[in-house]
Short mmCIF file of C-alpha atoms and ligand atoms in Angstrom, two decimals:
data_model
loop_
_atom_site.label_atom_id
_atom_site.label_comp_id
_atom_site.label_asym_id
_atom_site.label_seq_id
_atom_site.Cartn_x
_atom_site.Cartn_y
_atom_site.Cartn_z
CA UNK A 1 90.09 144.61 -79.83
CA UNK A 2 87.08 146.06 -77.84
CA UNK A 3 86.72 146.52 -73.85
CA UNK A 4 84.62 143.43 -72.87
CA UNK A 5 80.94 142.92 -73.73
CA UNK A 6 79.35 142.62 -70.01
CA UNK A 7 76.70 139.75 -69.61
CA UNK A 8 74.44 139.79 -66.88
CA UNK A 9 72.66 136.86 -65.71
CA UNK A 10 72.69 132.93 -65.42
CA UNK A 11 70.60 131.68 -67.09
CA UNK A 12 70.39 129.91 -71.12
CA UNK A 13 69.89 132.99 -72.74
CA UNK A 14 73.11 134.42 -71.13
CA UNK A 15 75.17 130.89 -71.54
CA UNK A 16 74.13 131.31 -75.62
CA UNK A 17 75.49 135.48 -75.29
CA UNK A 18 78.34 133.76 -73.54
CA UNK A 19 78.93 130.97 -76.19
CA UNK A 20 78.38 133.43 -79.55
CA UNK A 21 80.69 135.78 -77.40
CA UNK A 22 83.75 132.90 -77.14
CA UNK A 23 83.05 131.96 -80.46
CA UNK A 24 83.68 135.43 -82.05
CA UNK A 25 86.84 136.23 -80.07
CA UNK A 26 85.33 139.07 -77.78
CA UNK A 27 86.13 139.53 -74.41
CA UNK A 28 83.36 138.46 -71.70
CA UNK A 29 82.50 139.90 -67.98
CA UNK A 30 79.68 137.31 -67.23
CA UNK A 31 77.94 138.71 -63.90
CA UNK A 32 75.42 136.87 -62.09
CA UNK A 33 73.74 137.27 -58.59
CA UNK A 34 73.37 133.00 -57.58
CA UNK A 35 76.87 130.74 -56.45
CA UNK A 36 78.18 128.97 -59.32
CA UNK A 37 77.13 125.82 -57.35
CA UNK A 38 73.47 127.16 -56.51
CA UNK A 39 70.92 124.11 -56.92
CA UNK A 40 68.31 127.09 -58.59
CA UNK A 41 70.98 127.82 -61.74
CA UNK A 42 69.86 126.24 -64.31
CA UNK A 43 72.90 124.45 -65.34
CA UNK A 44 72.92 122.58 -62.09
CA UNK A 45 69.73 120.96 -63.43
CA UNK A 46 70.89 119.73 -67.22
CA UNK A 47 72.18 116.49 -67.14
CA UNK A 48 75.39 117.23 -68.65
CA UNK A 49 75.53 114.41 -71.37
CA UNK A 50 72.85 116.03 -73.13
CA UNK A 51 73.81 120.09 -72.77
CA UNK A 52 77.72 119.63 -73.09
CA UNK A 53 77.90 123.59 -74.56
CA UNK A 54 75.95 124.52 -71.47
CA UNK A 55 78.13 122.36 -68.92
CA UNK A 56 81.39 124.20 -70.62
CA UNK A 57 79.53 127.52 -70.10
CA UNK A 58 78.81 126.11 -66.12
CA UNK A 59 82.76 124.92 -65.84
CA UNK A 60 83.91 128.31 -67.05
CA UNK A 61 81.87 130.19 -64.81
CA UNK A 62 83.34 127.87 -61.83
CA UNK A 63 87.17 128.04 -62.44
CA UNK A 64 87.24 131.33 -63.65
CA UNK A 65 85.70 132.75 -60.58
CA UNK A 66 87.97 130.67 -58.51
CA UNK A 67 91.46 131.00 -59.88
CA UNK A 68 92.60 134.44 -61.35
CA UNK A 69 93.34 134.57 -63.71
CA UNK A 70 91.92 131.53 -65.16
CA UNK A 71 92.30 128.46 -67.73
CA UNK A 72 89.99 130.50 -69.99
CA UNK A 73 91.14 133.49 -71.59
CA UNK A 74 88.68 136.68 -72.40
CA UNK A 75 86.48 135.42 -69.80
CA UNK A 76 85.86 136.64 -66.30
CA UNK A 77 83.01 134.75 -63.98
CA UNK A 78 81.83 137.53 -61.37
CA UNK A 79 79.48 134.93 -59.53
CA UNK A 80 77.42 136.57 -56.30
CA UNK A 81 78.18 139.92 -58.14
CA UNK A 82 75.03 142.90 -58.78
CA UNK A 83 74.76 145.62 -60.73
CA UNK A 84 74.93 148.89 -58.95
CA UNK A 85 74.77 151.27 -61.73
CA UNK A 86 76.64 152.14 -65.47
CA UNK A 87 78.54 155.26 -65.77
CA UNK A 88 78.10 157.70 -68.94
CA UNK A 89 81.54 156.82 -69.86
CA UNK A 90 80.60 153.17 -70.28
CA UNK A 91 81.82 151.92 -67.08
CA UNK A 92 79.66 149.45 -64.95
CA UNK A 93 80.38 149.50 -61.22
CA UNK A 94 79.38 146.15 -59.10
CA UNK A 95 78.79 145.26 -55.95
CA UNK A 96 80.20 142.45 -54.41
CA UNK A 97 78.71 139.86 -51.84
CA UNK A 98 80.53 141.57 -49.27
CA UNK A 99 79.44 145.25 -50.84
CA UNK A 100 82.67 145.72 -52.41
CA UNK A 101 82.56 148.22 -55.13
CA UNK A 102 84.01 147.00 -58.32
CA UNK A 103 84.29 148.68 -62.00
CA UNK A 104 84.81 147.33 -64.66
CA UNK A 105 85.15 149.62 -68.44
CA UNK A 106 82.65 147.99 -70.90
CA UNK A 107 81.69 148.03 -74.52
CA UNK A 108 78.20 147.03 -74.53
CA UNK A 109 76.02 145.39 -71.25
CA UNK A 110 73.37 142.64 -72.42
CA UNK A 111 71.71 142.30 -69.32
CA UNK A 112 69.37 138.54 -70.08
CA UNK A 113 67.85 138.30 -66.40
CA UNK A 114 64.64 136.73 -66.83
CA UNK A 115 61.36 137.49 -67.96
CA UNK A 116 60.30 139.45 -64.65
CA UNK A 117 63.95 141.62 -63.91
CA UNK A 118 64.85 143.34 -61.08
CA UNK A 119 65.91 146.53 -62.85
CA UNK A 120 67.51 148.47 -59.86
CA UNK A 121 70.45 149.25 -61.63
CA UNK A 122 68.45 151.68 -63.86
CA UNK A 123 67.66 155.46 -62.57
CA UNK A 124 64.23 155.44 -60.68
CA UNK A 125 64.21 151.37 -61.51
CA UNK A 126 63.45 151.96 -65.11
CA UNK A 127 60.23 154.14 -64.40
CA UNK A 128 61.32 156.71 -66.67
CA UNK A 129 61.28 154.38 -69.27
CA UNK A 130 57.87 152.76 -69.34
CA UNK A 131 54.90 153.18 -71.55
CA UNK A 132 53.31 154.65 -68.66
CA UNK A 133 56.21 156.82 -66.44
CA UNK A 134 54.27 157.43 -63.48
CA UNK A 135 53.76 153.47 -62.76
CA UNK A 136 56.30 150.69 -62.11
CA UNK A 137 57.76 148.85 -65.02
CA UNK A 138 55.68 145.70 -65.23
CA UNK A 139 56.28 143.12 -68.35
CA UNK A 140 52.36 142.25 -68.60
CA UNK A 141 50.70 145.58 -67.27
CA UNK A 142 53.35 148.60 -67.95
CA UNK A 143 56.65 147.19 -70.36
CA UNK A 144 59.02 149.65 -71.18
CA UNK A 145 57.93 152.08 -74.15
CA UNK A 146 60.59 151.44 -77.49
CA UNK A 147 60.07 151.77 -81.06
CA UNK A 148 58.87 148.89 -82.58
CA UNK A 149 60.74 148.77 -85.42
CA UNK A 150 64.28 149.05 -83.43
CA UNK A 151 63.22 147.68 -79.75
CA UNK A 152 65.12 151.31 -79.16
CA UNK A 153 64.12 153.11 -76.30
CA UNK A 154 62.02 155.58 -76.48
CA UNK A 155 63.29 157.95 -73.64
CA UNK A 156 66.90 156.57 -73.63
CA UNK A 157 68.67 156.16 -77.15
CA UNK A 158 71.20 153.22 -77.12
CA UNK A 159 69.17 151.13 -74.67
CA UNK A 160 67.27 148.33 -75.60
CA UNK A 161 64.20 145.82 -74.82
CA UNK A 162 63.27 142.79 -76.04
CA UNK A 163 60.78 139.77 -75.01
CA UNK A 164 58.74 140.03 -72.01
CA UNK A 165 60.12 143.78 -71.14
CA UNK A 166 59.12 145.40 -73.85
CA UNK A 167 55.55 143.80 -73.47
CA UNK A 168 56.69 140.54 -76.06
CA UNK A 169 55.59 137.85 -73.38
CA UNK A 170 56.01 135.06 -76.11
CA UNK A 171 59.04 133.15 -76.64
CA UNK A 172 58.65 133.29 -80.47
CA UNK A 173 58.84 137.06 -80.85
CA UNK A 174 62.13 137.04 -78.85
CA UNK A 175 63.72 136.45 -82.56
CA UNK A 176 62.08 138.98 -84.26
CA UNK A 177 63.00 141.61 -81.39
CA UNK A 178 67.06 140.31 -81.04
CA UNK A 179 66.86 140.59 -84.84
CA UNK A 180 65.57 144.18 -84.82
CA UNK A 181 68.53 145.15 -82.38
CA UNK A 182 71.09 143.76 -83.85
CA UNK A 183 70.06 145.85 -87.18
CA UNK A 184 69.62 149.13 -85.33
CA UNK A 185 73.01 148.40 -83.46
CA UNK A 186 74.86 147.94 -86.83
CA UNK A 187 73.42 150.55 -88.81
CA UNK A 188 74.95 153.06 -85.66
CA UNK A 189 77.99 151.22 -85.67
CA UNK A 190 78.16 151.78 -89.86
CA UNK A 191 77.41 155.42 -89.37
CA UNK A 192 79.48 156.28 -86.28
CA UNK A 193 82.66 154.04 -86.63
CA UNK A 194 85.42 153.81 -83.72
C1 LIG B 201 66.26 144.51 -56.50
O1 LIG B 201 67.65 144.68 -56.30
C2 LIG B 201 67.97 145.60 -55.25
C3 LIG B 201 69.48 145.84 -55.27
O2 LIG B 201 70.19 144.69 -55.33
C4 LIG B 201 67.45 145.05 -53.94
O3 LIG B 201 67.74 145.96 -52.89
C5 LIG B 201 65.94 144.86 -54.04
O4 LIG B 201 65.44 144.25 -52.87
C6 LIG B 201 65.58 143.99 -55.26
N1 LIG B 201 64.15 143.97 -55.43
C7 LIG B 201 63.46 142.84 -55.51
C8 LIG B 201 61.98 142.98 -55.71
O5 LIG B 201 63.98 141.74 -55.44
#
């Protein structure tokens, strides 16, 4: 019944947000800088016998971005699509190839872009955020600064960090983090309900 859950990104960990998403019924923006067909995304490298959740993930993205509305419903691909900023009233606006402006009214934004993210979308790209403010956000020199029992910001309640950007640079405590989030989020969401 929510506005969409935005997912930014292309890559496994947003095919897996993307997959859970379907799964559970909630409504999916999926943006994503690359073309669908883009030899770097990583679904045009699984062979396709062997990944057939991924390849569905890869098809969706491809006809929903091409016919509109699509064979798929609750999903919308934004391929070649950035993030220009989020509003306070939980809007995120977009920027087309062709710097066309687009909004779009959210829920939540999980933004899964890699272990070393361009973070422009954030005020002052994220500065104001980081263990150290005056220096850019770096995941192995300057991560940004959250509570380590939540992976809650520290300067920005409601935003989260996990895995490399909150200085977690190994795979294996990307569980523990996501865990810790998804606690925080629901205690709020038991406390504050819509
Ligand atoms: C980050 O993204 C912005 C906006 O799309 C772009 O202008 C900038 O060049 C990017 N920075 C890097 C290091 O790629």
């Amino acid at each position: 019944m929510s506005d969409p859950i935005l997912i930014v990104g292309a890559g496994l960990s947003a095919a897996d947000a993307i997959l859970l998403a379907h799964h559970c019924n909630i409504p999916v923006i999926h943006a994503f800088r690359r073309r669908v067909s883009d030899p770097a995304l990583i679904f045009n490298q699984l062979p396709k016998t062997m990944y057939p959740e991924y390849h569905k993930v890869h098809q969706m993205m491809e006809e929903q971005a091409l016919t509109s509305p699509g064979p798929y419903e609750r999903y919308i691909s934004l391929p070649k699509h950035r993030v220009a900023s989020f509003t306070e009233d939980k809007k995120c606006i977009f920027h087309d190839k062709n710097h066309h402006q687009k909004v779009h009214k959210i829920s939540m934004a999980l933004v899964l872009i890699g272990s070393n993210p361009n973070l422009s979308y954030l005020p002052n790209n994220g500065m104001d955020m980081a263990v150290d403010c005056d220096q850019p956000v770096s995941p192995k020199r300057n991560p940004i600064d959250v509570n380590p029992f939540t992976y809650e910001s520290i300067h920005k309640k409601g935003l989260y960090a996990i895995g490399p950007l909150a200085g977690d640079n190994f795979v294996r405590f990307v569980q523990g983090g996501a865990l810790a989030v998804a606690s925080s989020v629901l205690k709020k969401a038991n406390k504050n309900p819509p």
